[in-house]
Amino acid sequence: MSEAGECIAEHTRLLRLVGYLRGGGAAHAAYRAAALALTSLYLLQECVYAYRARSDMTKLSRVMFLLLCHVTSIVKQIVFHVDAGRIDKMIEDLDGAVYNSGGWRGRQLRAGTSARARRVVRVYAGCAVLTCTLWLLFAALDRARGRPVEFPFCTGLSADHPLEFTLVLLYSYYVTTLVGIANTTMDAFIATILYQCQTQFKILRMELEELPDSAWKISLKTGLEYDKILMEMFVERLYHYKKITEMANLLQDIFNTAIVVQFGIGGWILCMAAYKLVSLNVLSIEFASMTLFIVCILTELFLYCYYGTELTVESERLASSVYAMRWLCTSVRFRRALVLLMERARRPLRPAAARVVPLSLDTFLKILKSSYTFYAVLRQTK
């Protein structure tokens, strides 16, 4: 795998492991279909439970934050099924030579991006697994103490018998952990592609600032005409810029619907989770698990908005980098080409869900405000 492709190596491995990303062979295709069917069945069971508990706000809040979270997960899972071909192409494109240029400084930037991306997905997915494990532990301890345990989904079983309780508990743990790992990894995957685009802009800006000097060194070494080398290198940078914008636009086109659903439902998930949290004992395991869950949801929304903002800021700097190069000693033809690039760079990349909702920190703050508004309304109507 290339240096640029290495940034999503951990993500693709996990997504294939849980059956969300397309792998090789018919066996893995059957496994993916089974994973989708299982998560859909679990969501249906949650919907039935929510309908039955619609008059009990305590029970309803207990299931709604998970139900809504599973809705967003299945939407992303369906996108990975429907757009598997374009997602595979996006992954393969990162192995191209254009994304792995920039010399030793480019390698350093890509290595740093890959290392940070690995840390994010491991911590993020690990937090989800820990949350699900605490839910498992909480139910098991309540059962051991003789307290009644009610699962927030319709099972069709009483769960009074030890064997039935164990089967339902393990089923719930498996599905929630599967969804937790997949959901967090899909979020980290999308965010990492945005991060890689940001890194590619850094490399491109660095190469453009040094373009005349680099062309002059090659001309002295090879004896070739300076202007010809300069224009060839400029065309290569222009192609690099085109590929970065194509990658960002492809990512946006593929995950438009999923991100819109995530933003639309994210506020409600936080609202329902907070409503449940305030009724818990601060020193209880359930309080710790709910806190971790809220951290996961906040991270989920923050990753999109943070890396979307960073990509916009980095693309805005491109015109300044073009102007910063030593262009006074270049030909008129080359300067005209620079003017055209600067005019194009004045329209920076602004990732947006459905081309309407910007992936920016302002959007993140608006979601938090709307979530608090929903929560305040629920508390008043309790």
Short mmCIF file of the C-alpha atoms (twelve columns), coordinates in Angstrom:
data_MODEL
# 
_entry.id   MODEL 
# 
loop_
_atom_site.group_PDB 
_atom_site.id 
_atom_site.type_symbol 
_atom_site.label_atom_id 
_atom_site.label_alt_id 
_atom_site.label_comp_id 
_atom_site.label_asym_id 
_atom_site.label_seq_id 
_atom_site.Cartn_x 
_atom_site.Cartn_y 
_atom_site.Cartn_z 
_atom_site.pdbx_PDB_model_num 
ATOM 1   C CA . MET A 1   0.000   0.000   0.000   1 
ATOM 2   C CA . SER A 2   1.222   3.521   -0.821  1 
ATOM 3   C CA . GLU A 3   2.049   6.226   1.727   1 
ATOM 4   C CA . ALA A 4   -1.183  8.105   1.005   1 
ATOM 5   C CA . GLY A 5   -3.266  4.920   1.059   1 
ATOM 6   C CA . GLU A 6   -1.753  3.913   4.391   1 
ATOM 7   C CA . CYS A 7   -3.874  6.545   6.168   1 
ATOM 8   C CA . ILE A 8   -7.041  4.470   5.668   1 
ATOM 9   C CA . ALA A 9   -5.477  0.994   5.964   1 
ATOM 10  C CA . GLU A 10  -6.736  0.526   9.532   1 
ATOM 11  C CA . HIS A 11  -10.198 1.777   8.566   1 
ATOM 12  C CA . THR A 12  -10.603 -0.553  5.590   1 
ATOM 13  C CA . ARG A 13  -9.380  -3.531  7.623   1 
ATOM 14  C CA . LEU A 14  -11.955 -2.905  10.363  1 
ATOM 15  C CA . LEU A 15  -14.784 -2.186  7.926   1 
ATOM 16  C CA . ARG A 16  -14.135 -5.437  6.055   1 
ATOM 17  C CA . LEU A 17  -13.913 -7.284  9.367   1 
ATOM 18  C CA . VAL A 18  -17.391 -6.135  10.441  1 
ATOM 19  C CA . GLY A 19  -18.849 -6.671  6.957   1 
ATOM 20  C CA . TYR A 20  -19.469 -3.079  5.905   1 
ATOM 21  C CA . LEU A 21  -16.795 -2.603  3.230   1 
ATOM 22  C CA . ARG A 22  -16.635 -4.865  0.188   1 
ATOM 23  C CA . GLY A 23  -13.989 -7.556  0.343   1 
ATOM 24  C CA . GLY A 24  -13.092 -10.399 -1.983  1 
ATOM 25  C CA . GLY A 25  -15.128 -13.498 -2.775  1 
ATOM 26  C CA . ALA A 26  -18.705 -14.691 -2.449  1 
ATOM 27  C CA . ALA A 27  -18.237 -15.659 1.204   1 
ATOM 28  C CA . HIS A 28  -17.503 -12.091 2.227   1 
ATOM 29  C CA . ALA A 29  -20.433 -10.812 0.143   1 
ATOM 30  C CA . ALA A 30  -22.721 -13.204 2.051   1 
ATOM 31  C CA . TYR A 31  -21.196 -12.017 5.320   1 
ATOM 32  C CA . ARG A 32  -21.903 -8.384  4.390   1 
ATOM 33  C CA . ALA A 33  -25.516 -9.232  3.557   1 
ATOM 34  C CA . ALA A 34  -25.873 -11.060 6.878   1 
ATOM 35  C CA . ALA A 35  -24.434 -8.064  8.775   1 
ATOM 36  C CA . LEU A 36  -26.930 -5.728  7.097   1 
ATOM 37  C CA . ALA A 37  -29.817 -8.093  7.808   1 
ATOM 38  C CA . LEU A 38  -28.810 -8.482  11.452  1 
ATOM 39  C CA . THR A 39  -28.468 -4.765  12.112  1 
ATOM 40  C CA . SER A 40  -31.768 -4.116  10.308  1 
ATOM 41  C CA . LEU A 41  -33.510 -6.765  12.434  1 
ATOM 42  C CA . TYR A 42  -32.139 -5.200  15.606  1 
ATOM 43  C CA . LEU A 43  -33.362 -1.763  14.489  1 
ATOM 44  C CA . LEU A 44  -36.817 -3.208  13.816  1 
ATOM 45  C CA . GLN A 45  -36.862 -4.717  17.326  1 
ATOM 46  C CA . GLU A 46  -35.969 -1.309  18.773  1 
ATOM 47  C CA . CYS A 47  -38.763 0.341   16.776  1 
ATOM 48  C CA . VAL A 48  -41.297 -2.153  18.155  1 
ATOM 49  C CA . TYR A 49  -40.076 -1.520  21.704  1 
ATOM 50  C CA . ALA A 50  -40.214 2.270   21.176  1 
ATOM 51  C CA . TYR A 51  -43.779 2.032   19.881  1 
ATOM 52  C CA . ARG A 52  -44.880 -0.004  22.896  1 
ATOM 53  C CA . ALA A 53  -43.151 2.408   25.302  1 
ATOM 54  C CA . ARG A 54  -44.378 5.578   23.583  1 
ATOM 55  C CA . SER A 55  -46.368 6.666   26.655  1 
ATOM 56  C CA . ASP A 56  -43.456 6.117   29.075  1 
ATOM 57  C CA . MET A 57  -40.842 8.852   28.569  1 
ATOM 58  C CA . THR A 58  -38.254 7.076   30.738  1 
ATOM 59  C CA . LYS A 59  -38.376 3.883   28.679  1 
ATOM 60  C CA . LEU A 60  -38.669 5.806   25.443  1 
ATOM 61  C CA . SER A 61  -35.548 7.874   26.152  1 
ATOM 62  C CA . ARG A 62  -33.702 4.650   26.994  1 
ATOM 63  C CA . VAL A 63  -34.266 3.219   23.533  1 
ATOM 64  C CA . MET A 64  -34.426 6.327   21.338  1 
ATOM 65  C CA . PHE A 65  -30.779 7.397   21.522  1 
ATOM 66  C CA . LEU A 66  -29.691 3.898   20.455  1 
ATOM 67  C CA . LEU A 67  -32.426 3.579   17.844  1 
ATOM 68  C CA . LEU A 68  -31.484 6.868   16.201  1 
ATOM 69  C CA . CYS A 69  -27.811 5.971   16.312  1 
ATOM 70  C CA . HIS A 70  -28.557 2.667   14.570  1 
ATOM 71  C CA . VAL A 71  -30.569 4.523   11.914  1 
ATOM 72  C CA . THR A 72  -27.550 6.654   10.998  1 
ATOM 73  C CA . SER A 73  -25.333 3.567   11.002  1 
ATOM 74  C CA . ILE A 74  -27.609 1.632   8.624   1 
ATOM 75  C CA . VAL A 75  -27.849 4.625   6.268   1 
ATOM 76  C CA . LYS A 76  -24.036 4.659   6.032   1 
ATOM 77  C CA . GLN A 77  -23.980 0.868   5.688   1 
ATOM 78  C CA . ILE A 78  -26.397 1.051   2.748   1 
ATOM 79  C CA . VAL A 79  -24.171 3.697   1.134   1 
ATOM 80  C CA . PHE A 80  -21.192 1.341   1.453   1 
ATOM 81  C CA . HIS A 81  -23.280 -1.352  -0.287  1 
ATOM 82  C CA . VAL A 82  -24.790 0.787   -3.042  1 
ATOM 83  C CA . ASP A 83  -21.661 2.837   -3.822  1 
ATOM 84  C CA . ALA A 84  -19.114 0.056   -3.271  1 
ATOM 85  C CA . GLY A 85  -17.600 0.587   -6.727  1 
ATOM 86  C CA . ARG A 86  -16.928 4.307   -6.282  1 
ATOM 87  C CA . ILE A 87  -15.644 3.751   -2.735  1 
ATOM 88  C CA . ASP A 88  -13.203 1.121   -4.030  1 
ATOM 89  C CA . LYS A 89  -12.083 3.551   -6.741  1 
ATOM 90  C CA . MET A 90  -11.502 6.271   -4.148  1 
ATOM 91  C CA . ILE A 91  -9.380  3.895   -2.079  1 
ATOM 92  C CA . GLU A 92  -7.408  2.753   -5.143  1 
ATOM 93  C CA . ASP A 93  -6.811  6.336   -6.292  1 
ATOM 94  C CA . LEU A 94  -4.859  7.063   -3.117  1 
ATOM 95  C CA . ASP A 95  -2.194  4.637   -4.368  1 
ATOM 96  C CA . GLY A 96  -1.625  6.783   -7.458  1 
ATOM 97  C CA . ALA A 97  1.691   8.556   -7.983  1 
ATOM 98  C CA . VAL A 98  0.076   12.006  -7.888  1 
ATOM 99  C CA . TYR A 99  -0.932  11.536  -4.225  1 
ATOM 100 C CA . ASN A 100 2.524   10.277  -3.260  1 
ATOM 101 C CA . SER A 101 4.719   13.097  -4.549  1 
ATOM 102 C CA . GLY A 102 6.510   15.869  -2.687  1 
ATOM 103 C CA . GLY A 103 9.871   14.297  -1.837  1 
ATOM 104 C CA . TRP A 104 10.944  13.620  1.716   1 
ATOM 105 C CA . ARG A 105 8.833   16.457  3.159   1 
ATOM 106 C CA . GLY A 106 5.783   15.072  1.400   1 
ATOM 107 C CA . ARG A 107 6.556   11.658  2.874   1 
ATOM 108 C CA . GLN A 108 6.800   13.191  6.329   1 
ATOM 109 C CA . LEU A 109 3.426   14.918  5.971   1 
ATOM 110 C CA . ARG A 110 1.744   11.745  4.713   1 
ATOM 111 C CA . ALA A 111 3.337   9.669   7.474   1 
ATOM 112 C CA . GLY A 112 2.081   12.123  10.087  1 
ATOM 113 C CA . THR A 113 -1.404  12.012  8.587   1 
ATOM 114 C CA . SER A 114 -1.433  8.199   8.642   1 
ATOM 115 C CA . ALA A 115 -0.197  8.015   12.241  1 
ATOM 116 C CA . ARG A 116 -2.828  10.472  13.489  1 
ATOM 117 C CA . ALA A 117 -5.577  8.756   11.482  1 
ATOM 118 C CA . ARG A 118 -4.673  5.389   13.044  1 
ATOM 119 C CA . ARG A 119 -4.759  6.860   16.538  1 
ATOM 120 C CA . VAL A 120 -8.136  8.497   15.938  1 
ATOM 121 C CA . VAL A 121 -9.839  5.344   14.663  1 
ATOM 122 C CA . ARG A 122 -8.356  3.143   17.397  1 
ATOM 123 C CA . VAL A 123 -9.325  5.473   20.233  1 
ATOM 124 C CA . TYR A 124 -12.719 6.248   18.708  1 
ATOM 125 C CA . ALA A 125 -13.661 2.612   18.004  1 
ATOM 126 C CA . GLY A 126 -12.163 1.558   21.345  1 
ATOM 127 C CA . CYS A 127 -14.401 4.063   23.121  1 
ATOM 128 C CA . ALA A 128 -17.434 2.540   21.390  1 
ATOM 129 C CA . VAL A 129 -16.422 -0.990  22.402  1 
ATOM 130 C CA . LEU A 130 -15.847 0.124   25.991  1 
ATOM 131 C CA . THR A 131 -19.293 1.751   26.081  1 
ATOM 132 C CA . CYS A 132 -20.981 -1.450  24.871  1 
ATOM 133 C CA . THR A 133 -18.957 -3.516  27.357  1 
ATOM 134 C CA . LEU A 134 -20.094 -1.304  30.218  1 
ATOM 135 C CA . TRP A 135 -23.707 -1.789  29.107  1 
ATOM 136 C CA . LEU A 136 -23.115 -5.546  29.174  1 
ATOM 137 C CA . LEU A 137 -21.533 -5.351  32.612  1 
ATOM 138 C CA . PHE A 138 -24.318 -3.165  33.981  1 
ATOM 139 C CA . ALA A 139 -27.025 -5.621  32.861  1 
ATOM 140 C CA . ALA A 140 -25.076 -8.617  34.172  1 
ATOM 141 C CA . LEU A 141 -24.535 -6.983  37.595  1 
ATOM 142 C CA . ASP A 142 -28.204 -6.050  37.901  1 
ATOM 143 C CA . ARG A 143 -29.127 -9.642  37.101  1 
ATOM 144 C CA . ALA A 144 -26.655 -10.965 39.673  1 
ATOM 145 C CA . ARG A 145 -28.149 -8.677  42.337  1 
ATOM 146 C CA . GLY A 146 -31.641 -9.984  41.624  1 
ATOM 147 C CA . ARG A 147 -32.885 -6.777  40.003  1 
ATOM 148 C CA . PRO A 148 -35.185 -6.912  36.965  1 
ATOM 149 C CA . VAL A 149 -33.415 -6.301  33.669  1 
ATOM 150 C CA . GLU A 150 -35.357 -4.957  30.686  1 
ATOM 151 C CA . PHE A 151 -33.576 -4.765  27.363  1 
ATOM 152 C CA . PRO A 152 -34.367 -1.707  25.178  1 
ATOM 153 C CA . PHE A 153 -35.571 -3.792  22.244  1 
ATOM 154 C CA . CYS A 154 -38.313 -6.321  21.617  1 
ATOM 155 C CA . THR A 155 -36.945 -9.868  21.950  1 
ATOM 156 C CA . GLY A 156 -40.044 -12.033 22.156  1 
ATOM 157 C CA . LEU A 157 -38.458 -13.722 25.180  1 
ATOM 158 C CA . SER A 158 -39.107 -13.121 28.863  1 
ATOM 159 C CA . ALA A 159 -35.388 -13.323 29.685  1 
ATOM 160 C CA . ASP A 160 -36.291 -14.641 33.156  1 
ATOM 161 C CA . HIS A 161 -34.556 -17.954 32.564  1 
ATOM 162 C CA . PRO A 162 -30.737 -17.738 32.919  1 
ATOM 163 C CA . LEU A 163 -30.160 -19.263 29.493  1 
ATOM 164 C CA . GLU A 164 -32.617 -16.910 27.775  1 
ATOM 165 C CA . PHE A 165 -31.122 -13.925 29.596  1 
ATOM 166 C CA . THR A 166 -27.598 -14.916 28.550  1 
ATOM 167 C CA . LEU A 167 -28.601 -15.382 24.908  1 
ATOM 168 C CA . VAL A 168 -30.407 -12.028 24.749  1 
ATOM 169 C CA . LEU A 169 -27.531 -10.272 26.521  1 
ATOM 170 C CA . LEU A 170 -24.911 -11.718 24.168  1 
ATOM 171 C CA . TYR A 171 -27.069 -10.949 21.128  1 
ATOM 172 C CA . SER A 172 -27.494 -7.346  22.251  1 
ATOM 173 C CA . TYR A 173 -23.782 -6.993  23.021  1 
ATOM 174 C CA . TYR A 174 -22.731 -8.449  19.665  1 
ATOM 175 C CA . VAL A 175 -25.011 -6.228  17.577  1 
ATOM 176 C CA . THR A 176 -24.352 -3.000  19.504  1 
ATOM 177 C CA . THR A 177 -20.598 -3.638  19.454  1 
ATOM 178 C CA . LEU A 178 -20.699 -4.453  15.743  1 
ATOM 179 C CA . VAL A 179 -22.627 -1.264  15.028  1 
ATOM 180 C CA . GLY A 180 -20.392 0.725   17.388  1 
ATOM 181 C CA . ILE A 181 -17.171 -0.365  15.697  1 
ATOM 182 C CA . ALA A 182 -18.606 0.048   12.201  1 
ATOM 183 C CA . ASN A 183 -20.234 3.418   12.849  1 
ATOM 184 C CA . THR A 184 -17.160 4.985   14.430  1 
ATOM 185 C CA . THR A 185 -14.871 3.540   11.760  1 
ATOM 186 C CA . MET A 186 -17.081 4.815   8.930   1 
ATOM 187 C CA . ASP A 187 -17.017 8.290   10.484  1 
ATOM 188 C CA . ALA A 188 -13.243 8.130   10.878  1 
ATOM 189 C CA . PHE A 189 -12.908 6.877   7.284   1 
ATOM 190 C CA . ILE A 190 -14.804 9.868   5.862   1 
ATOM 191 C CA . ALA A 191 -12.917 12.290  8.114   1 
ATOM 192 C CA . THR A 192 -9.565  10.748  7.142   1 
ATOM 193 C CA . ILE A 193 -10.247 11.232  3.428   1 
ATOM 194 C CA . LEU A 194 -10.926 14.904  4.180   1 
ATOM 195 C CA . TYR A 195 -7.722  14.994  6.230   1 
ATOM 196 C CA . GLN A 196 -5.738  13.417  3.387   1 
ATOM 197 C CA . CYS A 197 -7.092  16.055  0.989   1 
ATOM 198 C CA . GLN A 198 -5.932  18.719  3.429   1 
ATOM 199 C CA . THR A 199 -2.468  17.111  3.560   1 
ATOM 200 C CA . GLN A 200 -2.326  16.963  -0.242  1 
ATOM 201 C CA . PHE A 201 -3.058  20.690  -0.362  1 
ATOM 202 C CA . LYS A 202 -0.148  21.294  2.033   1 
ATOM 203 C CA . ILE A 203 2.164   19.288  -0.225  1 
ATOM 204 C CA . LEU A 204 0.857   21.073  -3.326  1 
ATOM 205 C CA . ARG A 205 1.364   24.506  -1.762  1 
ATOM 206 C CA . MET A 206 4.898   23.569  -0.748  1 
ATOM 207 C CA . GLU A 207 5.714   22.382  -4.275  1 
ATOM 208 C CA . LEU A 208 4.222   25.492  -5.886  1 
ATOM 209 C CA . GLU A 209 6.187   27.855  -3.643  1 
ATOM 210 C CA . GLU A 210 9.434   26.110  -4.644  1 
ATOM 211 C CA . LEU A 211 8.516   25.489  -8.294  1 
ATOM 212 C CA . PRO A 212 10.862  27.991  -10.062 1 
ATOM 213 C CA . ASP A 213 13.829  26.970  -7.884  1 
ATOM 214 C CA . SER A 214 13.151  23.257  -8.401  1 
ATOM 215 C CA . ALA A 215 12.865  23.736  -12.173 1 
ATOM 216 C CA . TRP A 216 16.128  25.719  -12.236 1 
ATOM 217 C CA . LYS A 217 18.004  22.946  -10.391 1 
ATOM 218 C CA . ILE A 218 16.718  20.322  -12.815 1 
ATOM 219 C CA . SER A 219 17.642  22.533  -15.769 1 
ATOM 220 C CA . LEU A 220 21.223  22.917  -14.497 1 
ATOM 221 C CA . LYS A 221 21.518  19.200  -13.859 1 
ATOM 222 C CA . THR A 222 20.050  17.998  -17.173 1 
ATOM 223 C CA . GLY A 223 20.879  20.883  -19.492 1 
ATOM 224 C CA . LEU A 224 17.278  21.083  -20.682 1 
ATOM 225 C CA . GLU A 225 15.477  24.374  -21.347 1 
ATOM 226 C CA . TYR A 226 14.355  26.039  -18.120 1 
ATOM 227 C CA . ASP A 227 10.995  27.356  -19.394 1 
ATOM 228 C CA . LYS A 228 10.031  23.970  -20.784 1 
ATOM 229 C CA . ILE A 229 10.825  22.194  -17.500 1 
ATOM 230 C CA . LEU A 230 8.991   24.884  -15.538 1 
ATOM 231 C CA . MET A 231 5.813   24.514  -17.598 1 
ATOM 232 C CA . GLU A 232 5.921   20.710  -17.411 1 
ATOM 233 C CA . MET A 233 6.266   20.840  -13.646 1 
ATOM 234 C CA . PHE A 234 3.481   23.412  -13.429 1 
ATOM 235 C CA . VAL A 235 1.160   21.150  -15.434 1 
ATOM 236 C CA . GLU A 236 1.957   18.308  -13.017 1 
ATOM 237 C CA . ARG A 237 0.995   20.537  -10.055 1 
ATOM 238 C CA . LEU A 238 -2.157  21.587  -11.873 1 
ATOM 239 C CA . TYR A 239 -3.053  17.929  -12.352 1 
ATOM 240 C CA . HIS A 240 -2.385  17.327  -8.647  1 
ATOM 241 C CA . TYR A 241 -4.795  20.148  -7.793  1 
ATOM 242 C CA . LYS A 242 -7.416  18.644  -10.115 1 
ATOM 243 C CA . LYS A 243 -7.100  15.214  -8.483  1 
ATOM 244 C CA . ILE A 244 -7.446  16.646  -4.966  1 
ATOM 245 C CA . THR A 245 -10.647 18.480  -5.883  1 
ATOM 246 C CA . GLU A 246 -11.979 15.360  -7.615  1 
ATOM 247 C CA . MET A 247 -11.296 13.276  -4.506  1 
ATOM 248 C CA . ALA A 248 -13.071 15.781  -2.234  1 
ATOM 249 C CA . ASN A 249 -16.040 16.070  -4.605  1 
ATOM 250 C CA . LEU A 250 -16.304 12.284  -4.972  1 
ATOM 251 C CA . LEU A 251 -16.338 11.854  -1.210  1 
ATOM 252 C CA . GLN A 252 -19.059 14.484  -0.952  1 
ATOM 253 C CA . ASP A 253 -21.150 12.872  -3.698  1 
ATOM 254 C CA . ILE A 254 -20.937 9.406   -2.140  1 
ATOM 255 C CA . PHE A 255 -21.702 10.325  1.468   1 
ATOM 256 C CA . ASN A 256 -24.032 13.304  0.942   1 
ATOM 257 C CA . THR A 257 -27.134 11.502  2.182   1 
ATOM 258 C CA . ALA A 258 -25.398 9.792   5.097   1 
ATOM 259 C CA . ILE A 259 -23.918 13.032  6.437   1 
ATOM 260 C CA . VAL A 260 -27.220 14.902  6.073   1 
ATOM 261 C CA . VAL A 261 -28.971 12.159  8.067   1 
ATOM 262 C CA . GLN A 262 -26.163 12.229  10.621  1 
ATOM 263 C CA . PHE A 263 -26.463 15.988  11.121  1 
ATOM 264 C CA . GLY A 264 -30.258 15.880  11.110  1 
ATOM 265 C CA . ILE A 265 -30.470 13.117  13.719  1 
ATOM 266 C CA . GLY A 266 -27.304 13.943  15.685  1 
ATOM 267 C CA . GLY A 267 -28.985 16.658  17.746  1 
ATOM 268 C CA . TRP A 268 -31.833 14.319  18.712  1 
ATOM 269 C CA . ILE A 269 -29.388 11.558  19.706  1 
ATOM 270 C CA . LEU A 270 -27.532 13.951  22.008  1 
ATOM 271 C CA . CYS A 271 -30.822 15.229  23.384  1 
ATOM 272 C CA . MET A 272 -32.167 11.763  24.248  1 
ATOM 273 C CA . ALA A 273 -28.828 10.628  25.670  1 
ATOM 274 C CA . ALA A 274 -28.600 13.737  27.877  1 
ATOM 275 C CA . TYR A 275 -32.209 13.238  29.023  1 
ATOM 276 C CA . LYS A 276 -31.310 9.701   30.090  1 
ATOM 277 C CA . LEU A 277 -28.000 10.787  31.657  1 
ATOM 278 C CA . VAL A 278 -29.472 13.302  34.126  1 
ATOM 279 C CA . SER A 279 -31.619 10.579  35.712  1 
ATOM 280 C CA . LEU A 280 -28.655 8.331   36.528  1 
ATOM 281 C CA . ASN A 281 -26.462 8.034   39.583  1 
ATOM 282 C CA . VAL A 282 -23.168 9.811   38.920  1 
ATOM 283 C CA . LEU A 283 -21.182 6.938   40.468  1 
ATOM 284 C CA . SER A 284 -22.967 4.171   38.535  1 
ATOM 285 C CA . ILE A 285 -21.620 2.128   35.638  1 
ATOM 286 C CA . GLU A 286 -24.558 3.206   33.485  1 
ATOM 287 C CA . PHE A 287 -23.659 6.874   34.018  1 
ATOM 288 C CA . ALA A 288 -20.085 6.178   32.871  1 
ATOM 289 C CA . SER A 289 -21.333 4.283   29.812  1 
ATOM 290 C CA . MET A 290 -23.768 7.050   28.875  1 
ATOM 291 C CA . THR A 291 -21.032 9.657   29.246  1 
ATOM 292 C CA . LEU A 292 -18.811 7.654   26.905  1 
ATOM 293 C CA . PHE A 293 -21.697 7.316   24.462  1 
ATOM 294 C CA . ILE A 294 -22.232 11.084  24.406  1 
ATOM 295 C CA . VAL A 295 -18.485 11.568  23.881  1 
ATOM 296 C CA . CYS A 296 -18.677 9.207   20.875  1 
ATOM 297 C CA . ILE A 297 -21.590 11.112  19.338  1 
ATOM 298 C CA . LEU A 298 -19.883 14.467  19.911  1 
ATOM 299 C CA . THR A 299 -16.710 13.085  18.324  1 
ATOM 300 C CA . GLU A 300 -18.739 11.752  15.398  1 
ATOM 301 C CA . LEU A 301 -20.139 15.185  14.596  1 
ATOM 302 C CA . PHE A 302 -16.913 17.030  15.426  1 
ATOM 303 C CA . LEU A 303 -14.747 14.966  13.045  1 
ATOM 304 C CA . TYR A 304 -16.819 15.926  10.012  1 
ATOM 305 C CA . CYS A 305 -16.955 19.584  10.947  1 
ATOM 306 C CA . TYR A 306 -13.332 19.946  12.040  1 
ATOM 307 C CA . TYR A 307 -11.722 18.314  9.010   1 
ATOM 308 C CA . GLY A 308 -14.184 20.020  6.671   1 
ATOM 309 C CA . THR A 309 -13.102 23.370  8.128   1 
ATOM 310 C CA . GLU A 310 -9.400  22.443  7.909   1 
ATOM 311 C CA . LEU A 311 -9.769  21.453  4.247   1 
ATOM 312 C CA . THR A 312 -11.476 24.761  3.439   1 
ATOM 313 C CA . VAL A 313 -8.778  26.775  5.227   1 
ATOM 314 C CA . GLU A 314 -5.958  24.877  3.511   1 
ATOM 315 C CA . SER A 315 -7.486  25.307  0.049   1 
ATOM 316 C CA . GLU A 316 -7.928  29.036  0.707   1 
ATOM 317 C CA . ARG A 317 -4.158  29.344  1.208   1 
ATOM 318 C CA . LEU A 318 -3.366  28.014  -2.265  1 
ATOM 319 C CA . ALA A 319 -3.610  31.387  -4.024  1 
ATOM 320 C CA . SER A 320 -1.206  32.930  -1.490  1 
ATOM 321 C CA . SER A 321 1.290   30.131  -2.079  1 
ATOM 322 C CA . VAL A 322 1.129   30.679  -5.843  1 
ATOM 323 C CA . TYR A 323 1.810   34.383  -5.363  1 
ATOM 324 C CA . ALA A 324 4.636   33.632  -2.904  1 
ATOM 325 C CA . MET A 325 6.747   31.758  -5.467  1 
ATOM 326 C CA . ARG A 326 9.592   33.532  -7.288  1 
ATOM 327 C CA . TRP A 327 7.588   34.258  -10.426 1 
ATOM 328 C CA . LEU A 328 9.288   37.563  -11.372 1 
ATOM 329 C CA . CYS A 329 12.041  35.730  -13.231 1 
ATOM 330 C CA . THR A 330 9.632   33.527  -15.219 1 
ATOM 331 C CA . SER A 331 8.223   33.934  -18.707 1 
ATOM 332 C CA . VAL A 332 5.066   35.847  -19.593 1 
ATOM 333 C CA . ARG A 333 3.385   32.587  -20.628 1 
ATOM 334 C CA . PHE A 334 4.044   31.059  -17.248 1 
ATOM 335 C CA . ARG A 335 2.763   34.131  -15.418 1 
ATOM 336 C CA . ARG A 336 -0.481  33.999  -17.375 1 
ATOM 337 C CA . ALA A 337 -0.881  30.370  -16.344 1 
ATOM 338 C CA . LEU A 338 -0.331  31.401  -12.716 1 
ATOM 339 C CA . VAL A 339 -3.053  34.045  -12.976 1 
ATOM 340 C CA . LEU A 340 -5.520  31.423  -14.201 1 
ATOM 341 C CA . LEU A 341 -4.629  29.098  -11.327 1 
ATOM 342 C CA . MET A 342 -4.951  31.907  -8.787  1 
ATOM 343 C CA . GLU A 343 -8.387  32.815  -10.149 1 
ATOM 344 C CA . ARG A 344 -9.479  29.184  -9.767  1 
ATOM 345 C CA . ALA A 345 -7.946  28.950  -6.281  1 
ATOM 346 C CA . ARG A 346 -10.003 31.956  -5.153  1 
ATOM 347 C CA . ARG A 347 -12.948 29.511  -4.954  1 
ATOM 348 C CA . PRO A 348 -11.795 27.215  -2.157  1 
ATOM 349 C CA . LEU A 349 -13.226 23.783  -1.469  1 
ATOM 350 C CA . ARG A 350 -16.147 24.012  0.921   1 
ATOM 351 C CA . PRO A 351 -17.365 20.469  1.726   1 
ATOM 352 C CA . ALA A 352 -21.092 20.434  2.369   1 
ATOM 353 C CA . ALA A 353 -23.684 17.770  3.056   1 
ATOM 354 C CA . ALA A 354 -26.208 17.764  0.194   1 
ATOM 355 C CA . ARG A 355 -24.337 20.899  -0.997  1 
ATOM 356 C CA . VAL A 356 -26.349 22.855  1.572   1 
ATOM 357 C CA . VAL A 357 -25.092 22.064  5.089   1 
ATOM 358 C CA . PRO A 358 -21.397 23.038  5.330   1 
ATOM 359 C CA . LEU A 359 -18.971 20.739  7.125   1 
ATOM 360 C CA . SER A 360 -17.731 23.483  9.414   1 
ATOM 361 C CA . LEU A 361 -17.321 24.210  13.088  1 
ATOM 362 C CA . ASP A 362 -20.218 26.666  12.846  1 
ATOM 363 C CA . THR A 363 -22.465 23.752  11.888  1 
ATOM 364 C CA . PHE A 364 -21.176 21.773  14.875  1 
ATOM 365 C CA . LEU A 365 -22.113 24.612  17.216  1 
ATOM 366 C CA . LYS A 366 -25.571 24.902  15.640  1 
ATOM 367 C CA . ILE A 367 -26.184 21.185  16.206  1 
ATOM 368 C CA . LEU A 368 -25.177 21.528  19.863  1 
ATOM 369 C CA . LYS A 369 -27.519 24.509  20.290  1 
ATOM 370 C CA . SER A 370 -30.424 22.673  18.670  1 
ATOM 371 C CA . SER A 371 -29.734 19.619  20.832  1 
ATOM 372 C CA . TYR A 372 -29.901 21.716  23.992  1 
ATOM 373 C CA . THR A 373 -33.154 23.287  22.776  1 
ATOM 374 C CA . PHE A 374 -34.708 19.840  22.262  1 
ATOM 375 C CA . TYR A 375 -33.484 18.771  25.697  1 
ATOM 376 C CA . ALA A 376 -34.951 21.866  27.398  1 
ATOM 377 C CA . VAL A 377 -38.322 21.236  25.761  1 
ATOM 378 C CA . LEU A 378 -38.331 17.600  26.926  1 
ATOM 379 C CA . ARG A 379 -37.475 18.599  30.484  1 
ATOM 380 C CA . GLN A 380 -40.324 21.105  30.563  1 
ATOM 381 C CA . THR A 381 -42.852 18.574  29.292  1 
ATOM 382 C CA . LYS A 382 -41.772 15.811  31.652  1 
# 
